[in-house]
Amino acid sequence: EADIYQTPRYLVIGTGKKITLECSQTMGHDKMYWYQQDPGMELHLIHYSYGVNSTEKGDLSSESTVSRIRTEHFPLTLESARPSHTSQYLCASSELGRSPYEQYFGPGTRLTVT
Amino acid sequence: QKEVEQDPGPLSVPEGAIVSLNCTYSNSAFQYFMWYRQYSRKGPELLMYTYSSGNKEDGRFTAQVDKSSKYISLFIRDSQPSDSATYLCAMGYSGNTPLVFGKGTRLSVIA
């Protein structure tokens, strides 16, 4: 079973607040990803990282930022939450050198902005 | 046109049925074809993965890729209630490009 953790699992917060969603993995994977998933819709990649100090934006425009200071940790930050940010956020990781698409997902953070 | 199309269902079948889940795609450059299973309130988990074309079998699950028709399938034999989940197809070009996901098909297997 994959060892990738996300906290919090559920978050309800008011508009304008700063939020950090945490993601950690204990598998030593170099690649990490953040996806956004709305009900009945595709997973959309919002950020990814191929190693420490490497971050890239995905195909979905996002007002969030990420950092990768340690291999195991890939937090996502929203500086000012809005109701349009209400969604499920999934973190994933994969091992460099193996199939790039054998991604292991965390359980997700369900965010509601009121 | 979306790069990956997947019927969201829902699909409801009796226990023991053979289930066929499908995706079509438009980009002939895709080389990696994946199926993920997602239970309610959980993250997706990789079920099967195929590189290029052909079939792959793992227990009750068979993945097929038909690149000439740009069509992939996942077959589940002897379906069980524990197979009730959302099944997402996903595709990629090469090692350093992001995966493209379908919307997922919600499957219910009724005992």
PDB file of C-alpha atoms in Angstrom:
ATOM      1  CA  GLU A   1       0.000   0.000   0.000  1.00  0.00           C
ATOM      2  CA  ALA A   2       1.237   3.445  -0.902  1.00  0.00           C
ATOM      3  CA  ASP A   3       2.449   5.678   1.907  1.00  0.00           C
ATOM      4  CA  ILE A   4       1.229   9.088   0.876  1.00  0.00           C
ATOM      5  CA  TYR A   5      -0.609  11.300   3.295  1.00  0.00           C
ATOM      6  CA  GLN A   6      -2.714  14.405   2.993  1.00  0.00           C
ATOM      7  CA  THR A   7      -3.916  16.731   5.698  1.00  0.00           C
ATOM      8  CA  PRO A   8      -6.436  17.953   6.430  1.00  0.00           C
ATOM      9  CA  ARG A   9      -8.904  15.459   4.930  1.00  0.00           C
ATOM     10  CA  TYR A  10     -11.738  17.979   5.103  1.00  0.00           C
ATOM     11  CA  LEU A  11     -11.588  21.759   5.408  1.00  0.00           C
ATOM     12  CA  VAL A  12     -14.336  24.349   5.502  1.00  0.00           C
ATOM     13  CA  ILE A  13     -13.010  27.886   5.498  1.00  0.00           C
ATOM     14  CA  GLY A  14     -14.165  31.415   4.794  1.00  0.00           C
ATOM     15  CA  THR A  15     -13.386  33.537   1.777  1.00  0.00           C
ATOM     16  CA  GLY A  16     -10.091  35.398   1.888  1.00  0.00           C
ATOM     17  CA  LYS A  17      -8.290  33.021   4.234  1.00  0.00           C
ATOM     18  CA  LYS A  18      -4.864  31.613   3.475  1.00  0.00           C
ATOM     19  CA  ILE A  19      -4.789  27.814   3.213  1.00  0.00           C
ATOM     20  CA  THR A  20      -1.986  25.286   3.038  1.00  0.00           C
ATOM     21  CA  LEU A  21      -2.787  21.718   2.062  1.00  0.00           C
ATOM     22  CA  GLU A  22      -0.153  19.269   3.192  1.00  0.00           C
ATOM     23  CA  CYS A  23       1.140  16.253   1.282  1.00  0.00           C
ATOM     24  CA  SER A  24       3.859  13.888   2.420  1.00  0.00           C
ATOM     25  CA  GLN A  25       5.162  10.586   1.100  1.00  0.00           C
ATOM     26  CA  THR A  26       7.558   8.137   2.702  1.00  0.00           C
ATOM     27  CA  MET A  27       8.506   6.217  -0.439  1.00  0.00           C
ATOM     28  CA  GLY A  28      11.376   8.485  -1.501  1.00  0.00           C
ATOM     29  CA  HIS A  29       9.658   9.291  -4.785  1.00  0.00           C
ATOM     30  CA  ASP A  30      11.149  12.129  -6.790  1.00  0.00           C
ATOM     31  CA  LYS A  31       8.016  13.079  -8.697  1.00  0.00           C
ATOM     32  CA  MET A  32       5.020  14.611  -6.956  1.00  0.00           C
ATOM     33  CA  TYR A  33       1.778  16.046  -8.294  1.00  0.00           C
ATOM     34  CA  TRP A  34      -1.283  18.013  -7.255  1.00  0.00           C
ATOM     35  CA  TYR A  35      -4.597  17.372  -8.992  1.00  0.00           C
ATOM     36  CA  GLN A  36      -7.997  18.991  -8.674  1.00  0.00           C
ATOM     37  CA  GLN A  37     -11.061  16.766  -8.986  1.00  0.00           C
ATOM     38  CA  ASP A  38     -14.654  17.971  -9.189  1.00  0.00           C
ATOM     39  CA  PRO A  39     -17.576  15.488  -9.103  1.00  0.00           C
ATOM     40  CA  GLY A  40     -18.068  13.813 -12.477  1.00  0.00           C
ATOM     41  CA  MET A  41     -15.128  15.639 -13.995  1.00  0.00           C
ATOM     42  CA  GLU A  42     -11.617  14.731 -15.039  1.00  0.00           C
ATOM     43  CA  LEU A  43      -8.646  15.012 -12.745  1.00  0.00           C
ATOM     44  CA  HIS A  44      -6.812  18.178 -13.692  1.00  0.00           C
ATOM     45  CA  LEU A  45      -3.119  18.598 -12.981  1.00  0.00           C
ATOM     46  CA  ILE A  46      -2.433  21.918 -11.265  1.00  0.00           C
ATOM     47  CA  HIS A  47       1.206  21.539 -10.178  1.00  0.00           C
ATOM     48  CA  TYR A  48       4.003  18.995 -10.348  1.00  0.00           C
ATOM     49  CA  SER A  49       7.578  18.567  -9.254  1.00  0.00           C
ATOM     50  CA  TYR A  50      10.348  16.308 -10.476  1.00  0.00           C
ATOM     51  CA  GLY A  51      12.577  16.832  -7.471  1.00  0.00           C
ATOM     52  CA  VAL A  52      13.730  19.214  -4.783  1.00  0.00           C
ATOM     53  CA  ASN A  53      13.542  22.873  -5.847  1.00  0.00           C
ATOM     54  CA  SER A  54      11.733  21.905  -9.062  1.00  0.00           C
ATOM     55  CA  THR A  55       8.099  22.942  -9.585  1.00  0.00           C
ATOM     56  CA  GLU A  56       5.972  23.346 -12.689  1.00  0.00           C
ATOM     57  CA  LYS A  57       2.421  24.493 -13.394  1.00  0.00           C
ATOM     58  CA  GLY A  58       0.038  21.953 -14.840  1.00  0.00           C
ATOM     59  CA  ASP A  59      -2.611  22.272 -17.483  1.00  0.00           C
ATOM     60  CA  LEU A  60      -5.223  23.835 -15.221  1.00  0.00           C
ATOM     61  CA  SER A  61      -4.797  27.486 -14.423  1.00  0.00           C
ATOM     62  CA  SER A  62      -4.577  27.806 -10.698  1.00  0.00           C
ATOM     63  CA  GLU A  63      -4.119  30.586  -8.179  1.00  0.00           C
ATOM     64  CA  SER A  64      -2.266  28.224  -5.887  1.00  0.00           C
ATOM     65  CA  THR A  65       1.467  27.891  -5.347  1.00  0.00           C
ATOM     66  CA  VAL A  66       3.637  24.951  -4.330  1.00  0.00           C
ATOM     67  CA  SER A  67       7.083  24.388  -2.918  1.00  0.00           C
ATOM     68  CA  ARG A  68       9.440  21.393  -2.833  1.00  0.00           C
ATOM     69  CA  ILE A  69      12.116  21.958  -0.236  1.00  0.00           C
ATOM     70  CA  ARG A  70      12.268  18.335   0.872  1.00  0.00           C
ATOM     71  CA  THR A  71      11.786  15.214  -1.233  1.00  0.00           C
ATOM     72  CA  GLU A  72       8.990  13.894   0.925  1.00  0.00           C
ATOM     73  CA  HIS A  73       6.961  17.079   1.292  1.00  0.00           C
ATOM     74  CA  PHE A  74       4.943  18.987  -1.347  1.00  0.00           C
ATOM     75  CA  PRO A  75       2.553  21.529   0.193  1.00  0.00           C
ATOM     76  CA  LEU A  76       0.042  23.529  -1.821  1.00  0.00           C
ATOM     77  CA  THR A  77      -0.910  27.050  -0.725  1.00  0.00           C
ATOM     78  CA  LEU A  78      -3.861  29.266  -1.578  1.00  0.00           C
ATOM     79  CA  GLU A  79      -3.101  32.839  -0.505  1.00  0.00           C
ATOM     80  CA  SER A  80      -6.729  33.956  -0.537  1.00  0.00           C
ATOM     81  CA  ALA A  81      -9.415  31.312  -0.741  1.00  0.00           C
ATOM     82  CA  ARG A  82     -12.514  31.877  -2.858  1.00  0.00           C
ATOM     83  CA  PRO A  83     -15.712  29.831  -3.324  1.00  0.00           C
ATOM     84  CA  SER A  84     -14.435  28.855  -6.800  1.00  0.00           C
ATOM     85  CA  HIS A  85     -11.628  26.947  -5.052  1.00  0.00           C
ATOM     86  CA  THR A  86     -14.145  24.529  -3.563  1.00  0.00           C
ATOM     87  CA  SER A  87     -13.072  21.125  -4.824  1.00  0.00           C
ATOM     88  CA  GLN A  88     -11.217  17.916  -3.962  1.00  0.00           C
ATOM     89  CA  TYR A  89      -7.431  18.185  -4.089  1.00  0.00           C
ATOM     90  CA  LEU A  90      -5.416  15.021  -4.673  1.00  0.00           C
ATOM     91  CA  CYS A  91      -1.691  14.625  -4.183  1.00  0.00           C
ATOM     92  CA  ALA A  92       0.261  11.884  -5.960  1.00  0.00           C
ATOM     93  CA  SER A  93       3.824  10.678  -6.316  1.00  0.00           C
ATOM     94  CA  SER A  94       5.804   8.429  -8.633  1.00  0.00           C
ATOM     95  CA  GLU A  95       9.284   7.015  -8.775  1.00  0.00           C
ATOM     96  CA  LEU A  96      11.839   8.416 -11.186  1.00  0.00           C
ATOM     97  CA  GLY A  97      13.140   5.738 -13.505  1.00  0.00           C
ATOM     98  CA  ARG A  98      10.070   3.530 -13.322  1.00  0.00           C
ATOM     99  CA  SER A  99       6.998   3.980 -15.451  1.00  0.00           C
ATOM    100  CA  PRO A 100       6.241   7.694 -15.132  1.00  0.00           C
ATOM    101  CA  TYR A 101       2.588   6.987 -14.822  1.00  0.00           C
ATOM    102  CA  GLU A 102       2.567   4.561 -11.926  1.00  0.00           C
ATOM    103  CA  GLN A 103       1.343   7.277  -9.664  1.00  0.00           C
ATOM    104  CA  TYR A 104       0.327   6.677  -6.081  1.00  0.00           C
ATOM    105  CA  PHE A 105      -2.424   8.926  -4.787  1.00  0.00           C
ATOM    106  CA  GLY A 106      -3.190  10.219  -1.341  1.00  0.00           C
ATOM    107  CA  PRO A 107      -6.739  10.138   0.064  1.00  0.00           C
ATOM    108  CA  GLY A 108      -7.453  13.731  -0.931  1.00  0.00           C
ATOM    109  CA  THR A 109      -8.450  16.944   0.816  1.00  0.00           C
ATOM    110  CA  ARG A 110     -12.022  18.063   0.332  1.00  0.00           C
ATOM    111  CA  LEU A 111     -12.034  21.869   0.503  1.00  0.00           C
ATOM    112  CA  THR A 112     -15.137  24.011   0.889  1.00  0.00           C
ATOM    113  CA  VAL A 113     -14.799  27.785   0.796  1.00  0.00           C
ATOM    114  CA  THR A 114     -17.825  29.649   2.102  1.00  0.00           C
TER     115      THR A 114
ATOM    116  CA  GLN B   1     -12.864  17.773 -28.765  1.00  0.00           C
ATOM    117  CA  LYS B   2     -11.473  16.482 -25.478  1.00  0.00           C
ATOM    118  CA  GLU B   3      -8.331  14.384 -25.754  1.00  0.00           C
ATOM    119  CA  VAL B   4      -9.883  11.557 -23.725  1.00  0.00           C
ATOM    120  CA  GLU B   5     -13.574  10.697 -23.672  1.00  0.00           C
ATOM    121  CA  GLN B   6     -15.148   8.390 -21.120  1.00  0.00           C
ATOM    122  CA  ASP B   7     -18.820   7.758 -20.469  1.00  0.00           C
ATOM    123  CA  PRO B   8     -19.432   8.699 -16.819  1.00  0.00           C
ATOM    124  CA  GLY B   9     -22.269   6.203 -16.408  1.00  0.00           C
ATOM    125  CA  PRO B  10     -23.485   5.266 -13.877  1.00  0.00           C
ATOM    126  CA  LEU B  11     -23.315   1.619 -14.830  1.00  0.00           C
ATOM    127  CA  SER B  12     -25.187  -0.915 -12.707  1.00  0.00           C
ATOM    128  CA  VAL B  13     -24.682  -4.668 -13.186  1.00  0.00           C
ATOM    129  CA  PRO B  14     -25.597  -7.824 -11.245  1.00  0.00           C
ATOM    130  CA  GLU B  15     -22.924  -9.734  -9.376  1.00  0.00           C
ATOM    131  CA  GLY B  16     -21.087 -12.171 -11.648  1.00  0.00           C
ATOM    132  CA  ALA B  17     -21.591 -10.126 -14.807  1.00  0.00           C
ATOM    133  CA  ILE B  18     -18.829  -9.264 -17.241  1.00  0.00           C
ATOM    134  CA  VAL B  19     -18.254  -5.530 -17.251  1.00  0.00           C
ATOM    135  CA  SER B  20     -16.807  -3.572 -20.140  1.00  0.00           C
ATOM    136  CA  LEU B  21     -15.496  -0.067 -19.540  1.00  0.00           C
ATOM    137  CA  ASN B  22     -14.205   2.027 -22.413  1.00  0.00           C
ATOM    138  CA  CYS B  23     -12.394   5.204 -23.369  1.00  0.00           C
ATOM    139  CA  THR B  24     -11.684   6.823 -26.691  1.00  0.00           C
ATOM    140  CA  TYR B  25      -8.935   9.284 -27.395  1.00  0.00           C
ATOM    141  CA  SER B  26      -7.969  11.659 -30.141  1.00  0.00           C
ATOM    142  CA  ASN B  27      -4.205  11.961 -29.838  1.00  0.00           C
ATOM    143  CA  SER B  28      -2.324   9.221 -31.642  1.00  0.00           C
ATOM    144  CA  ALA B  29       0.862  10.141 -29.752  1.00  0.00           C
ATOM    145  CA  PHE B  30      -0.384   8.487 -26.562  1.00  0.00           C
ATOM    146  CA  GLN B  31       1.767   5.478 -25.677  1.00  0.00           C
ATOM    147  CA  TYR B  32       0.873   4.785 -22.055  1.00  0.00           C
ATOM    148  CA  PHE B  33      -2.608   3.637 -21.110  1.00  0.00           C
ATOM    149  CA  MET B  34      -3.688   3.306 -17.524  1.00  0.00           C
ATOM    150  CA  TRP B  35      -6.752   2.309 -15.566  1.00  0.00           C
ATOM    151  CA  TYR B  36      -7.248   3.658 -12.078  1.00  0.00           C
ATOM    152  CA  ARG B  37      -9.928   2.603  -9.596  1.00  0.00           C
ATOM    153  CA  GLN B  38     -11.295   5.125  -7.113  1.00  0.00           C
ATOM    154  CA  TYR B  39     -13.477   4.163  -4.191  1.00  0.00           C
ATOM    155  CA  SER B  40     -15.732   6.760  -2.642  1.00  0.00           C
ATOM    156  CA  ARG B  41     -13.822   9.330  -0.565  1.00  0.00           C
ATOM    157  CA  LYS B  42     -10.466   7.791  -1.496  1.00  0.00           C
ATOM    158  CA  GLY B  43      -7.714   8.651  -3.943  1.00  0.00           C
ATOM    159  CA  PRO B  44      -7.374   6.708  -7.208  1.00  0.00           C
ATOM    160  CA  GLU B  45      -5.248   3.552  -7.199  1.00  0.00           C
ATOM    161  CA  LEU B  46      -3.503   2.134 -10.239  1.00  0.00           C
ATOM    162  CA  LEU B  47      -5.260  -0.979 -11.457  1.00  0.00           C
ATOM    163  CA  MET B  48      -3.557  -1.766 -14.750  1.00  0.00           C
ATOM    164  CA  TYR B  49      -1.076  -0.200 -17.086  1.00  0.00           C
ATOM    165  CA  THR B  50      -0.268  -0.940 -20.732  1.00  0.00           C
ATOM    166  CA  TYR B  51       2.467   0.450 -22.865  1.00  0.00           C
ATOM    167  CA  SER B  52       1.662   0.823 -26.585  1.00  0.00           C
ATOM    168  CA  SER B  53      -0.877  -1.692 -27.853  1.00  0.00           C
ATOM    169  CA  GLY B  54      -2.175  -5.133 -27.028  1.00  0.00           C
ATOM    170  CA  ASN B  55      -3.816  -6.875 -24.107  1.00  0.00           C
ATOM    171  CA  LYS B  56      -2.861  -7.333 -20.508  1.00  0.00           C
ATOM    172  CA  GLU B  57      -4.520  -9.652 -18.040  1.00  0.00           C
ATOM    173  CA  ASP B  58      -4.400  -9.608 -14.252  1.00  0.00           C
ATOM    174  CA  GLY B  59      -6.762 -11.961 -12.492  1.00  0.00           C
ATOM    175  CA  ARG B  60     -10.331 -10.954 -13.286  1.00  0.00           C
ATOM    176  CA  PHE B  61      -9.189  -7.795 -15.105  1.00  0.00           C
ATOM    177  CA  THR B  62      -8.157  -7.457 -18.749  1.00  0.00           C
ATOM    178  CA  ALA B  63      -6.995  -4.246 -20.372  1.00  0.00           C
ATOM    179  CA  GLN B  64      -7.068  -3.862 -24.142  1.00  0.00           C
ATOM    180  CA  VAL B  65      -5.633  -1.149 -26.342  1.00  0.00           C
ATOM    181  CA  ASP B  66      -6.622  -0.695 -29.988  1.00  0.00           C
ATOM    182  CA  LYS B  67      -4.441   2.098 -31.292  1.00  0.00           C
ATOM    183  CA  SER B  68      -5.879   1.923 -34.806  1.00  0.00           C
ATOM    184  CA  SER B  69      -9.310   2.798 -33.421  1.00  0.00           C
ATOM    185  CA  LYS B  70      -7.960   4.983 -30.579  1.00  0.00           C
ATOM    186  CA  TYR B  71      -9.978   2.925 -28.146  1.00  0.00           C
ATOM    187  CA  ILE B  72      -9.119   1.274 -24.862  1.00  0.00           C
ATOM    188  CA  SER B  73     -11.147  -1.118 -22.749  1.00  0.00           C
ATOM    189  CA  LEU B  74     -11.136  -2.637 -19.303  1.00  0.00           C
ATOM    190  CA  PHE B  75     -13.000  -5.914 -18.809  1.00  0.00           C
ATOM    191  CA  ILE B  76     -13.958  -7.208 -15.391  1.00  0.00           C
ATOM    192  CA  ARG B  77     -14.988 -10.863 -15.241  1.00  0.00           C
ATOM    193  CA  ASP B  78     -17.148 -12.320 -12.484  1.00  0.00           C
ATOM    194  CA  SER B  79     -17.801  -8.861 -11.097  1.00  0.00           C
ATOM    195  CA  GLN B  80     -18.142  -8.512  -7.326  1.00  0.00           C
ATOM    196  CA  PRO B  81     -19.827  -5.901  -5.139  1.00  0.00           C
ATOM    197  CA  SER B  82     -16.316  -4.912  -4.034  1.00  0.00           C
ATOM    198  CA  ASP B  83     -15.669  -3.788  -7.630  1.00  0.00           C
ATOM    199  CA  SER B  84     -18.177  -0.971  -7.135  1.00  0.00           C
ATOM    200  CA  ALA B  85     -16.111   2.157  -7.678  1.00  0.00           C
ATOM    201  CA  THR B  86     -15.303   4.802 -10.241  1.00  0.00           C
ATOM    202  CA  TYR B  87     -12.907   3.651 -12.951  1.00  0.00           C
ATOM    203  CA  LEU B  88     -10.738   6.294 -14.592  1.00  0.00           C
ATOM    204  CA  CYS B  89      -8.771   5.823 -17.759  1.00  0.00           C
ATOM    205  CA  ALA B  90      -5.620   7.881 -18.211  1.00  0.00           C
ATOM    206  CA  MET B  91      -3.099   8.300 -20.985  1.00  0.00           C
ATOM    207  CA  GLY B  92       0.329   9.764 -21.506  1.00  0.00           C
ATOM    208  CA  TYR B  93       2.873  10.478 -24.223  1.00  0.00           C
ATOM    209  CA  SER B  94       6.241   9.989 -22.596  1.00  0.00           C
ATOM    210  CA  GLY B  95       7.991  10.023 -19.294  1.00  0.00           C
ATOM    211  CA  ASN B  96       7.947  13.718 -18.613  1.00  0.00           C
ATOM    212  CA  THR B  97       4.535  14.802 -19.780  1.00  0.00           C
ATOM    213  CA  PRO B  98       1.448  14.870 -17.580  1.00  0.00           C
ATOM    214  CA  LEU B  99      -1.220  12.194 -17.672  1.00  0.00           C
ATOM    215  CA  VAL B 100      -4.562  13.034 -19.290  1.00  0.00           C
ATOM    216  CA  PHE B 101      -7.507  11.558 -17.415  1.00  0.00           C
ATOM    217  CA  GLY B 102     -11.017  10.644 -18.477  1.00  0.00           C
ATOM    218  CA  LYS B 103     -13.984  11.684 -16.350  1.00  0.00           C
ATOM    219  CA  GLY B 104     -14.340   8.211 -14.875  1.00  0.00           C
ATOM    220  CA  THR B 105     -17.189   5.683 -15.090  1.00  0.00           C
ATOM    221  CA  ARG B 106     -19.089   4.961 -11.910  1.00  0.00           C
ATOM    222  CA  LEU B 107     -19.791   1.240 -11.574  1.00  0.00           C
ATOM    223  CA  SER B 108     -22.174  -0.446  -9.156  1.00  0.00           C
ATOM    224  CA  VAL B 109     -22.210  -4.231  -8.835  1.00  0.00           C
ATOM    225  CA  ILE B 110     -25.411  -5.383  -7.191  1.00  0.00           C
ATOM    226  CA  ALA B 111     -25.401  -8.544  -5.034  1.00  0.00           C
TER     227      ALA B 111
END
